[in-house]
mmCIF file of C-alpha atoms and ligand atoms in Angstrom:
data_model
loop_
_atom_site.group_PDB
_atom_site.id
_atom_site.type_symbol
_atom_site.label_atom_id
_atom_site.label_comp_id
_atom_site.label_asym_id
_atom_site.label_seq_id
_atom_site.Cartn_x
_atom_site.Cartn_y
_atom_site.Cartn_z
ATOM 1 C CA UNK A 1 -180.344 146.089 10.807
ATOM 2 C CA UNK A 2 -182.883 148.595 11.301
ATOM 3 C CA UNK A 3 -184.086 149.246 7.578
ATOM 4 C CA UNK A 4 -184.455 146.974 5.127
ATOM 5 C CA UNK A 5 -185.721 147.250 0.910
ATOM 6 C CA UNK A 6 -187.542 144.814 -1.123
ATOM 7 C CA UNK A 7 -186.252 145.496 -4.445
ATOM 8 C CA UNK A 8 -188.018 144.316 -7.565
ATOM 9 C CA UNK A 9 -186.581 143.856 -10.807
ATOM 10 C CA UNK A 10 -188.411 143.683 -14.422
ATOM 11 C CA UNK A 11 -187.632 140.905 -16.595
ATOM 12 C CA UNK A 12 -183.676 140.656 -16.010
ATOM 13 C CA UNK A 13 -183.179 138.439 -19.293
ATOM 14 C CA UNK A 14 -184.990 140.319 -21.447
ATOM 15 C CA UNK A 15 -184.531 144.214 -20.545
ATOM 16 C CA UNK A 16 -181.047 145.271 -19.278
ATOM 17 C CA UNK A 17 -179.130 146.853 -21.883
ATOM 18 C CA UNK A 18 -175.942 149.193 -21.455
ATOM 19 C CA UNK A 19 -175.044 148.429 -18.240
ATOM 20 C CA UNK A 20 -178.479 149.423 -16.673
ATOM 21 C CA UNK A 21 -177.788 145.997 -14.094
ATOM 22 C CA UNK A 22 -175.662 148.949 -12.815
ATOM 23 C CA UNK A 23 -178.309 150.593 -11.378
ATOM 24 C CA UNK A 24 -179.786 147.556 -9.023
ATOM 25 C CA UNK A 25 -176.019 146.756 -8.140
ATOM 26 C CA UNK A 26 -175.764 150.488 -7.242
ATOM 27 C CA UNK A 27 -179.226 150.513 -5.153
ATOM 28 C CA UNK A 28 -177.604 147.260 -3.190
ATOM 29 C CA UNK A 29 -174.498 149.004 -2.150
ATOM 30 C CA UNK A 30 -175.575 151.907 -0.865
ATOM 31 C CA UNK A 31 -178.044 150.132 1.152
ATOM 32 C CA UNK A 32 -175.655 147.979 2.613
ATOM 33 C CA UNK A 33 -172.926 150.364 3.210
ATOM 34 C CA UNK A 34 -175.470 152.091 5.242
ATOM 35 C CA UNK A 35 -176.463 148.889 7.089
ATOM 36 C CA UNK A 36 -179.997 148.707 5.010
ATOM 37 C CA UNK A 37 -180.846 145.364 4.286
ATOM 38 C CA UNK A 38 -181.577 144.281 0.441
ATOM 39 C CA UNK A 39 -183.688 141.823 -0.648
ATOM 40 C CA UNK A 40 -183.668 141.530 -4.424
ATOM 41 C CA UNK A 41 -186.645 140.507 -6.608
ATOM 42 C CA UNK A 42 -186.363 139.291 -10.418
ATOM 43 C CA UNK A 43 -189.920 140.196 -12.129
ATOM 44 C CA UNK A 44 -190.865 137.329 -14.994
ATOM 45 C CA UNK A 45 -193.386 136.215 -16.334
ATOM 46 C CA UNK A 46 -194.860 133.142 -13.250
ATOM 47 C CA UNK A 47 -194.418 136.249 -10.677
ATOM 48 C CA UNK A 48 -197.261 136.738 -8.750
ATOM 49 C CA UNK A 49 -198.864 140.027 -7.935
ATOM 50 C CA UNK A 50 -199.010 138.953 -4.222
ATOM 51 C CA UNK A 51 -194.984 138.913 -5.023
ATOM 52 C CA UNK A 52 -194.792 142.651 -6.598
ATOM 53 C CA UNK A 53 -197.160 144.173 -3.799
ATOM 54 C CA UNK A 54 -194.223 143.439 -1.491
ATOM 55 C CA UNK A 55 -191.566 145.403 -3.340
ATOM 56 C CA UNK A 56 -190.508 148.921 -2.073
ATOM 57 C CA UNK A 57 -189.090 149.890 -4.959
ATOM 58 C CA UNK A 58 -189.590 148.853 -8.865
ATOM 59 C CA UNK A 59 -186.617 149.144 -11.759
ATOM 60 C CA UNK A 60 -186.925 148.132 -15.037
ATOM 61 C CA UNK A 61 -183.800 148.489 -17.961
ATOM 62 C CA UNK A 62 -183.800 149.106 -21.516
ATOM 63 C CA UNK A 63 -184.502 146.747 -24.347
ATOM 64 C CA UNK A 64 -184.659 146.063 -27.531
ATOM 65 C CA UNK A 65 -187.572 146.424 -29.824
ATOM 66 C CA UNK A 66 -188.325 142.324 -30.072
ATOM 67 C CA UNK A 67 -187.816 142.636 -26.479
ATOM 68 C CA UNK A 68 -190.126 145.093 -25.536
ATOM 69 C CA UNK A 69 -192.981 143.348 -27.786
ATOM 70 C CA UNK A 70 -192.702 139.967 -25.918
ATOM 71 C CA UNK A 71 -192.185 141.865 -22.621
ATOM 72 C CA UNK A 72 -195.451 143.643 -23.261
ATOM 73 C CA UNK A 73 -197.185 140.259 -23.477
ATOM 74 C CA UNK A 74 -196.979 139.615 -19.570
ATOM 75 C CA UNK A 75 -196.667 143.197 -18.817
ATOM 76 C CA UNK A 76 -199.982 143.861 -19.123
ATOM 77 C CA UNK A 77 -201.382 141.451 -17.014
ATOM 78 C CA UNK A 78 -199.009 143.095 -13.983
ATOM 79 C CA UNK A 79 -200.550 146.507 -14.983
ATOM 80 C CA UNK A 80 -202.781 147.123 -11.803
ATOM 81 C CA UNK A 81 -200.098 146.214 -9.826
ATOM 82 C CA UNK A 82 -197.640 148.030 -10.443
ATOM 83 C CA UNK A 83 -199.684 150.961 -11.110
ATOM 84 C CA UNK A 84 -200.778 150.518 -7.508
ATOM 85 C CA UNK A 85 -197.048 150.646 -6.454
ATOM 86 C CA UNK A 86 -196.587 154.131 -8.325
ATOM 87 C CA UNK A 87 -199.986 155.257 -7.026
ATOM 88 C CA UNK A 88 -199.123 154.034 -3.347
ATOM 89 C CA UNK A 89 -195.817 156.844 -3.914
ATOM 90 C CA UNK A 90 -193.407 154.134 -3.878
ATOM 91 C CA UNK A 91 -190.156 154.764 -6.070
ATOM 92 C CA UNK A 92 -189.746 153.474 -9.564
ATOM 93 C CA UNK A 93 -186.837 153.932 -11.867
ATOM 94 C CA UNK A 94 -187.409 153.346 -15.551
ATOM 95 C CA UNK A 95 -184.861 153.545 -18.385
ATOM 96 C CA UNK A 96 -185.159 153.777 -21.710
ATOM 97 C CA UNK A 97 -187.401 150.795 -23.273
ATOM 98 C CA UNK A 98 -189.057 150.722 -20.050
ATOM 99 C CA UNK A 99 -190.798 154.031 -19.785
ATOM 100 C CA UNK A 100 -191.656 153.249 -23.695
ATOM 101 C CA UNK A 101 -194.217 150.520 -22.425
ATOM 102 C CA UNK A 102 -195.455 152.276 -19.498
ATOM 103 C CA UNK A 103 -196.343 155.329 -21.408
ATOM 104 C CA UNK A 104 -199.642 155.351 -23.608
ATOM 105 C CA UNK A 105 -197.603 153.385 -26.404
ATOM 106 C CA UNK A 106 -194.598 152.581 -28.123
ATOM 107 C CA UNK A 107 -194.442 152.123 -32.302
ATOM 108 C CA UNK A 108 -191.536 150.354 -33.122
ATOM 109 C CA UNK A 109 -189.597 150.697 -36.291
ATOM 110 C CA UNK A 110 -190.845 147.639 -37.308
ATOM 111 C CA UNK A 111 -194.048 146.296 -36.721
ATOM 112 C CA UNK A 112 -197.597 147.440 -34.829
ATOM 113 C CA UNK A 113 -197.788 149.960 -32.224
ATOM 114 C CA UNK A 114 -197.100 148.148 -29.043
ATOM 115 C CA UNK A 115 -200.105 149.506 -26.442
ATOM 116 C CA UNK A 116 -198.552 150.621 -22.849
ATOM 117 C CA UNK A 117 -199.675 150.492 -19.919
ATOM 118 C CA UNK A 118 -200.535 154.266 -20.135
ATOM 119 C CA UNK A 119 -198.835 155.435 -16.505
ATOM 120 C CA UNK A 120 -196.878 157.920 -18.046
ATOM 121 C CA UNK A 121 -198.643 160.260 -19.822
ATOM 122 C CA UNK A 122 -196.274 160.058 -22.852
ATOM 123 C CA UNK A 123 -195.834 157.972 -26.256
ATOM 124 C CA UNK A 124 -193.504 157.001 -28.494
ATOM 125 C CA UNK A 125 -192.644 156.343 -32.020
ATOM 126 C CA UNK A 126 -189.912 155.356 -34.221
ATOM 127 C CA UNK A 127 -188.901 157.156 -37.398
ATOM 128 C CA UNK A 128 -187.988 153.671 -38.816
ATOM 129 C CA UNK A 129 -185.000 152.130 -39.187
ATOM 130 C CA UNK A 130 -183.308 154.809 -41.513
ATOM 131 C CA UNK A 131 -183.911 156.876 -39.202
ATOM 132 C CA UNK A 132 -180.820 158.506 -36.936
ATOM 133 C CA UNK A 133 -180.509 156.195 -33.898
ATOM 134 C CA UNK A 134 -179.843 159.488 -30.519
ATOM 135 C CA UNK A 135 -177.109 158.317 -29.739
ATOM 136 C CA UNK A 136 -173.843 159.453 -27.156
ATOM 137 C CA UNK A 137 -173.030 160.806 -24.162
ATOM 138 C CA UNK A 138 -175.739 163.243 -22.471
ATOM 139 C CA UNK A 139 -176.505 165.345 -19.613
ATOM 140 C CA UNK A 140 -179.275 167.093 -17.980
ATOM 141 C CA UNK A 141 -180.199 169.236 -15.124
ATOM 142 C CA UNK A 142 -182.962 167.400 -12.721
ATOM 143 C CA UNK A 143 -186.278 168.802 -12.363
ATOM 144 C CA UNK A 144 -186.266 168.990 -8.946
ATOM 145 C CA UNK A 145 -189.447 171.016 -8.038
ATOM 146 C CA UNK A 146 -190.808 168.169 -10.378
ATOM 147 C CA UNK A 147 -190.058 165.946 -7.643
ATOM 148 C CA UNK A 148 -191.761 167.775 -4.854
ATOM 149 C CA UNK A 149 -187.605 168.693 -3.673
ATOM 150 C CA UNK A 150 -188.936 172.876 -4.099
ATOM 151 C CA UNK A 151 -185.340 174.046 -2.418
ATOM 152 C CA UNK A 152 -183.311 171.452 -3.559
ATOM 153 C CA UNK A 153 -179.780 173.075 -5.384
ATOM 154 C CA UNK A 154 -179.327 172.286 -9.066
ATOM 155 C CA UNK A 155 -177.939 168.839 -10.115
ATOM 156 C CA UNK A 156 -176.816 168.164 -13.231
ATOM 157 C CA UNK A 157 -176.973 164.141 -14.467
ATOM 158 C CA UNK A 158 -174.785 162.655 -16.702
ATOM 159 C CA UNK A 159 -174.982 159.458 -18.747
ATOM 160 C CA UNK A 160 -175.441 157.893 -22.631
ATOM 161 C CA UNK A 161 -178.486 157.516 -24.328
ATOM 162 C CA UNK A 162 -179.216 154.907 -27.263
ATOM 163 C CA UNK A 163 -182.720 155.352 -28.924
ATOM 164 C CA UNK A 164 -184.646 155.193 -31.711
ATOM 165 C CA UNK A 165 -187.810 156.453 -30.663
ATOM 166 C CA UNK A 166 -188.887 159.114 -30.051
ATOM 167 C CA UNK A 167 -191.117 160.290 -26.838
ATOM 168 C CA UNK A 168 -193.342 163.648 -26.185
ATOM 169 C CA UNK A 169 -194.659 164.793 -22.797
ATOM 170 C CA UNK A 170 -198.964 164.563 -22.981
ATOM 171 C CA UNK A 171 -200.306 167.699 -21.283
ATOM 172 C CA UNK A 172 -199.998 165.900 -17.875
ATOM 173 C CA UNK A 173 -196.729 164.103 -18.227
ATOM 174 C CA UNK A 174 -193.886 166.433 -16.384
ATOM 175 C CA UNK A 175 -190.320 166.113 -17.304
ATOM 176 C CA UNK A 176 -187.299 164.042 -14.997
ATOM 177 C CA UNK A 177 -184.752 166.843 -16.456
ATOM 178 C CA UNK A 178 -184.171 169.152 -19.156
ATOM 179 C CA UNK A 179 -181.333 168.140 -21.822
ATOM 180 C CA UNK A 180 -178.039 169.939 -21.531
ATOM 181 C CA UNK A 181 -176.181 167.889 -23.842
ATOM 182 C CA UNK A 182 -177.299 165.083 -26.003
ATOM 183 C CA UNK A 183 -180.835 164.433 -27.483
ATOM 184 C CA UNK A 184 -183.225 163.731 -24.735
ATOM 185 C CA UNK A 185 -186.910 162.800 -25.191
ATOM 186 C CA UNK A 186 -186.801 163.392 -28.496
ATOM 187 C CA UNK A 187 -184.081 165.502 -30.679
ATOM 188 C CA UNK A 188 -186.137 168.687 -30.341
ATOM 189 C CA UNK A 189 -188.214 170.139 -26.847
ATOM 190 C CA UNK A 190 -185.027 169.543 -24.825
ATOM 191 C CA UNK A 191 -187.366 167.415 -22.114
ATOM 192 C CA UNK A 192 -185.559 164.159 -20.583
ATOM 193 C CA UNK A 193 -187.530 161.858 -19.188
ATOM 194 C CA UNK A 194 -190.726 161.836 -17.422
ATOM 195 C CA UNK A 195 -191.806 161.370 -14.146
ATOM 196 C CA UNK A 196 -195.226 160.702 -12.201
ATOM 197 C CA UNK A 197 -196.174 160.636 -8.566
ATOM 198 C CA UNK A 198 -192.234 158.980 -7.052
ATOM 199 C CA UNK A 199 -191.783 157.171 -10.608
ATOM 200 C CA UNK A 200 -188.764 158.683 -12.747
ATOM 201 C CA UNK A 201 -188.542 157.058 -16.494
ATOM 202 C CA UNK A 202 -185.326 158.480 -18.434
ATOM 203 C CA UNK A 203 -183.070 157.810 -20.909
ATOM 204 C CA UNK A 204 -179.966 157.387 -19.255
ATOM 205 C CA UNK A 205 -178.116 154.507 -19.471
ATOM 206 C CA UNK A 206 -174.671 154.447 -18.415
ATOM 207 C CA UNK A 207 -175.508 153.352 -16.223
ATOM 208 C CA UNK A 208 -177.838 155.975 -14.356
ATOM 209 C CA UNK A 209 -177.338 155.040 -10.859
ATOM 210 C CA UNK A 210 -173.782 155.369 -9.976
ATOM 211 C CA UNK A 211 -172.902 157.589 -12.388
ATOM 212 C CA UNK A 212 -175.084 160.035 -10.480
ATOM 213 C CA UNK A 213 -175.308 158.594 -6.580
ATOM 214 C CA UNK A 214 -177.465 161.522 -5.776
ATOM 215 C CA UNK A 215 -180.796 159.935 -7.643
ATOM 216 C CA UNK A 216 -179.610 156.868 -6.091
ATOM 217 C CA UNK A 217 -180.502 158.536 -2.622
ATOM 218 C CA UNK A 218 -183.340 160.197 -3.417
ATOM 219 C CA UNK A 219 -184.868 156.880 -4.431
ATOM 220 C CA UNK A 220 -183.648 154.792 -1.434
ATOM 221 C CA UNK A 221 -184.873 157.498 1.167
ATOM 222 C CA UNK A 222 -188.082 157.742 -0.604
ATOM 223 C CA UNK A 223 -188.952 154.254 -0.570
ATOM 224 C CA UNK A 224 -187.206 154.267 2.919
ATOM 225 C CA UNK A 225 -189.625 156.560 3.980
ATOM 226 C CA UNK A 226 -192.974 155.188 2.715
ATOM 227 C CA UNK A 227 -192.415 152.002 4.212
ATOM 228 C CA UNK A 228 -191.367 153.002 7.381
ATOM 229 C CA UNK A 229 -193.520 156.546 7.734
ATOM 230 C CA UNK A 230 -190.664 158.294 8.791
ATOM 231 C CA UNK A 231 -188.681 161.324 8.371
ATOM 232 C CA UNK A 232 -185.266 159.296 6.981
ATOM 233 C CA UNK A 233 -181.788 160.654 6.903
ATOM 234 C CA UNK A 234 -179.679 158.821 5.335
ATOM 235 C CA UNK A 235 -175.867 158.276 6.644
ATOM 236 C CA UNK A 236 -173.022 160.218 4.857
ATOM 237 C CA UNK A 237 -171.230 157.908 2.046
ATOM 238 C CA UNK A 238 -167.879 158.939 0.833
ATOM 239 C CA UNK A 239 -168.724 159.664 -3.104
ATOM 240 C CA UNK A 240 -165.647 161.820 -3.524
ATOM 241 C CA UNK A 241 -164.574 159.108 -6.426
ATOM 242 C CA UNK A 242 -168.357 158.948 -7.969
ATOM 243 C CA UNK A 243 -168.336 163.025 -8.198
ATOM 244 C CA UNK A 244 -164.577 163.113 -9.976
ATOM 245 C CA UNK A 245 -165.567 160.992 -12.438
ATOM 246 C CA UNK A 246 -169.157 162.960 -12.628
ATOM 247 C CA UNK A 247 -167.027 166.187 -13.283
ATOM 248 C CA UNK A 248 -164.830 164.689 -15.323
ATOM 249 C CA UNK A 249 -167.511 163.920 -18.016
ATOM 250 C CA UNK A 250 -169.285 167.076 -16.838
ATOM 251 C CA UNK A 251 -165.773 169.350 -18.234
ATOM 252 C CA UNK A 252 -165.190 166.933 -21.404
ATOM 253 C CA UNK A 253 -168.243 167.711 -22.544
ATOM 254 C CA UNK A 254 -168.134 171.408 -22.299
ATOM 255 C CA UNK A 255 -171.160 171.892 -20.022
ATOM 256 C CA UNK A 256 -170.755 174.790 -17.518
ATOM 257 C CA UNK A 257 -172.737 174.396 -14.314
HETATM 258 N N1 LIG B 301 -186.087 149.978 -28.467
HETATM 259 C C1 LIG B 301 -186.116 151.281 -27.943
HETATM 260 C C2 LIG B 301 -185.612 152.358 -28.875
HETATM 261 O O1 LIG B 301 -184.758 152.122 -29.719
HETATM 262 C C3 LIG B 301 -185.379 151.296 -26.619
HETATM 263 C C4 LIG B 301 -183.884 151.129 -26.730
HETATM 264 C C5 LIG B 301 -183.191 150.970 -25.397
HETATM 265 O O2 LIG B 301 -183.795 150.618 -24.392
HETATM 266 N N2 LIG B 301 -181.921 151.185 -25.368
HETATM 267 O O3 LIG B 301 -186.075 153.464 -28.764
#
């Protein structure tokens, strides 16, 4: 094998909710179809950072509100690190309660504000728990210039969001898509997402990854190519079952692209 990925995972047991193990499973496969080695890393609490500076690529899930406060405990003492991944351009996919605490913070509907780790230039609050949870099926249409990808064609993302809180863009904070269906960031700017140097955060669940195997590429021949320093191309996967289901969803829900 030519190629090979050292993918880390955040805190498996605590933060993987609807399905979002989907999206390291995903990652895996379409390495190894293509003959790119995997090596998968579970982030906890006794890693070291000498362990996370190795990684290629960084995913964390969704969680809970309990969840993300004892998260946060540990998660701050891995900030520099893994701020020096996203600075170094490698990719990082964040979903849901995981771009909460790395934004500026999170305020739960119970509870103090839980501080991020202020990468993304976003925060986040809860109503409370009266409050109407955003939840159902959703799609978007990438931000693709976002991503540095200037001529890229449209791509519209599919997937279901479950939220309570509620997250706005800071002046510097750019967003992963723009809401075509569903409720997004927030219920109101039509933003989804955020996204900073290679790092996407989102709130797709559903999971992300396979439901739209085009973000899976970009991230594996972006990490492909900061390790290695090459131009990458990656090898042609039959997704001709991944794109009916895509459309499927894409017609249910009305959206014309
Ligand atoms: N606890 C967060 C919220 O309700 C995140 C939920 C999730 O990750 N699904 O907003």
């Amino acid at each position: 094998m030519k190629h090979a990925l050292t993918i880390g995972w955040l805190y498996p047991d605590l933060m993987s909710t609807y399905g979002d193990r989907g999206n390291v499973i995903a990652l895996e496969k379409r390495c190894g179809w293509r003959d790119i080695a995997t090596t998968l890393v579970p982030i906890g609490q006794d890693t070291p950072s000498a362990k996370i500076q190795t990684l290629d690529l960084l995913f964390g899930g969704g969680a809970q509100d309990r969840e993300q406060g004892l998260v946060m405990k540990d998660l701050y003492k891995k900030r520099d690190v893994i701020l020096q991944h996203i600075e170094q351009m490698k990719p990082a996919l964040f979903v849901c309660g995981a771009p909460q605490l790395m934004g500026k913070y999170y305020e739960p509907s119970i509870g103090k504000r839980i501080e991020g780790l202020g990468i993304f230039d976003i925060t986040t609050r809860h109503p409370g728990q009266s409050s109407e949870r955003l939840i159902g099926n959703t799609a978007a249409e990438v931000n693709w210039d976002g991503l540095g990808e200037k001529d890229h064609g449209s791509t519209t993302i599919i997937g279901f969001e479950n939220h309570g809180g509620r997250t706005f863009l800071g002046k510097d904070a750019k967003p992963f898509a723009y809401v075509l269906e569903g409720f997004g960031n927030n219920g109101e700017d039509k933003t989804e997402g955020v996204m900073y140097k290679n790092a996407i955060g989102c709130y797709f669940h559903g999971p992300l990854l396979p439901k739209n195997p085009e973000i899976a590429d970009w991230i594996i021949k972006k990490a492909l190519e900061i390790k290695y320093q090459e131009k990458i191309e990656l090898a042609f996967l039959d997704d001709s079952l991944e794109k009916k289901a895509h459309d499927t969803i894409v017609e249910r829900l009305g959206i014309s692209v």
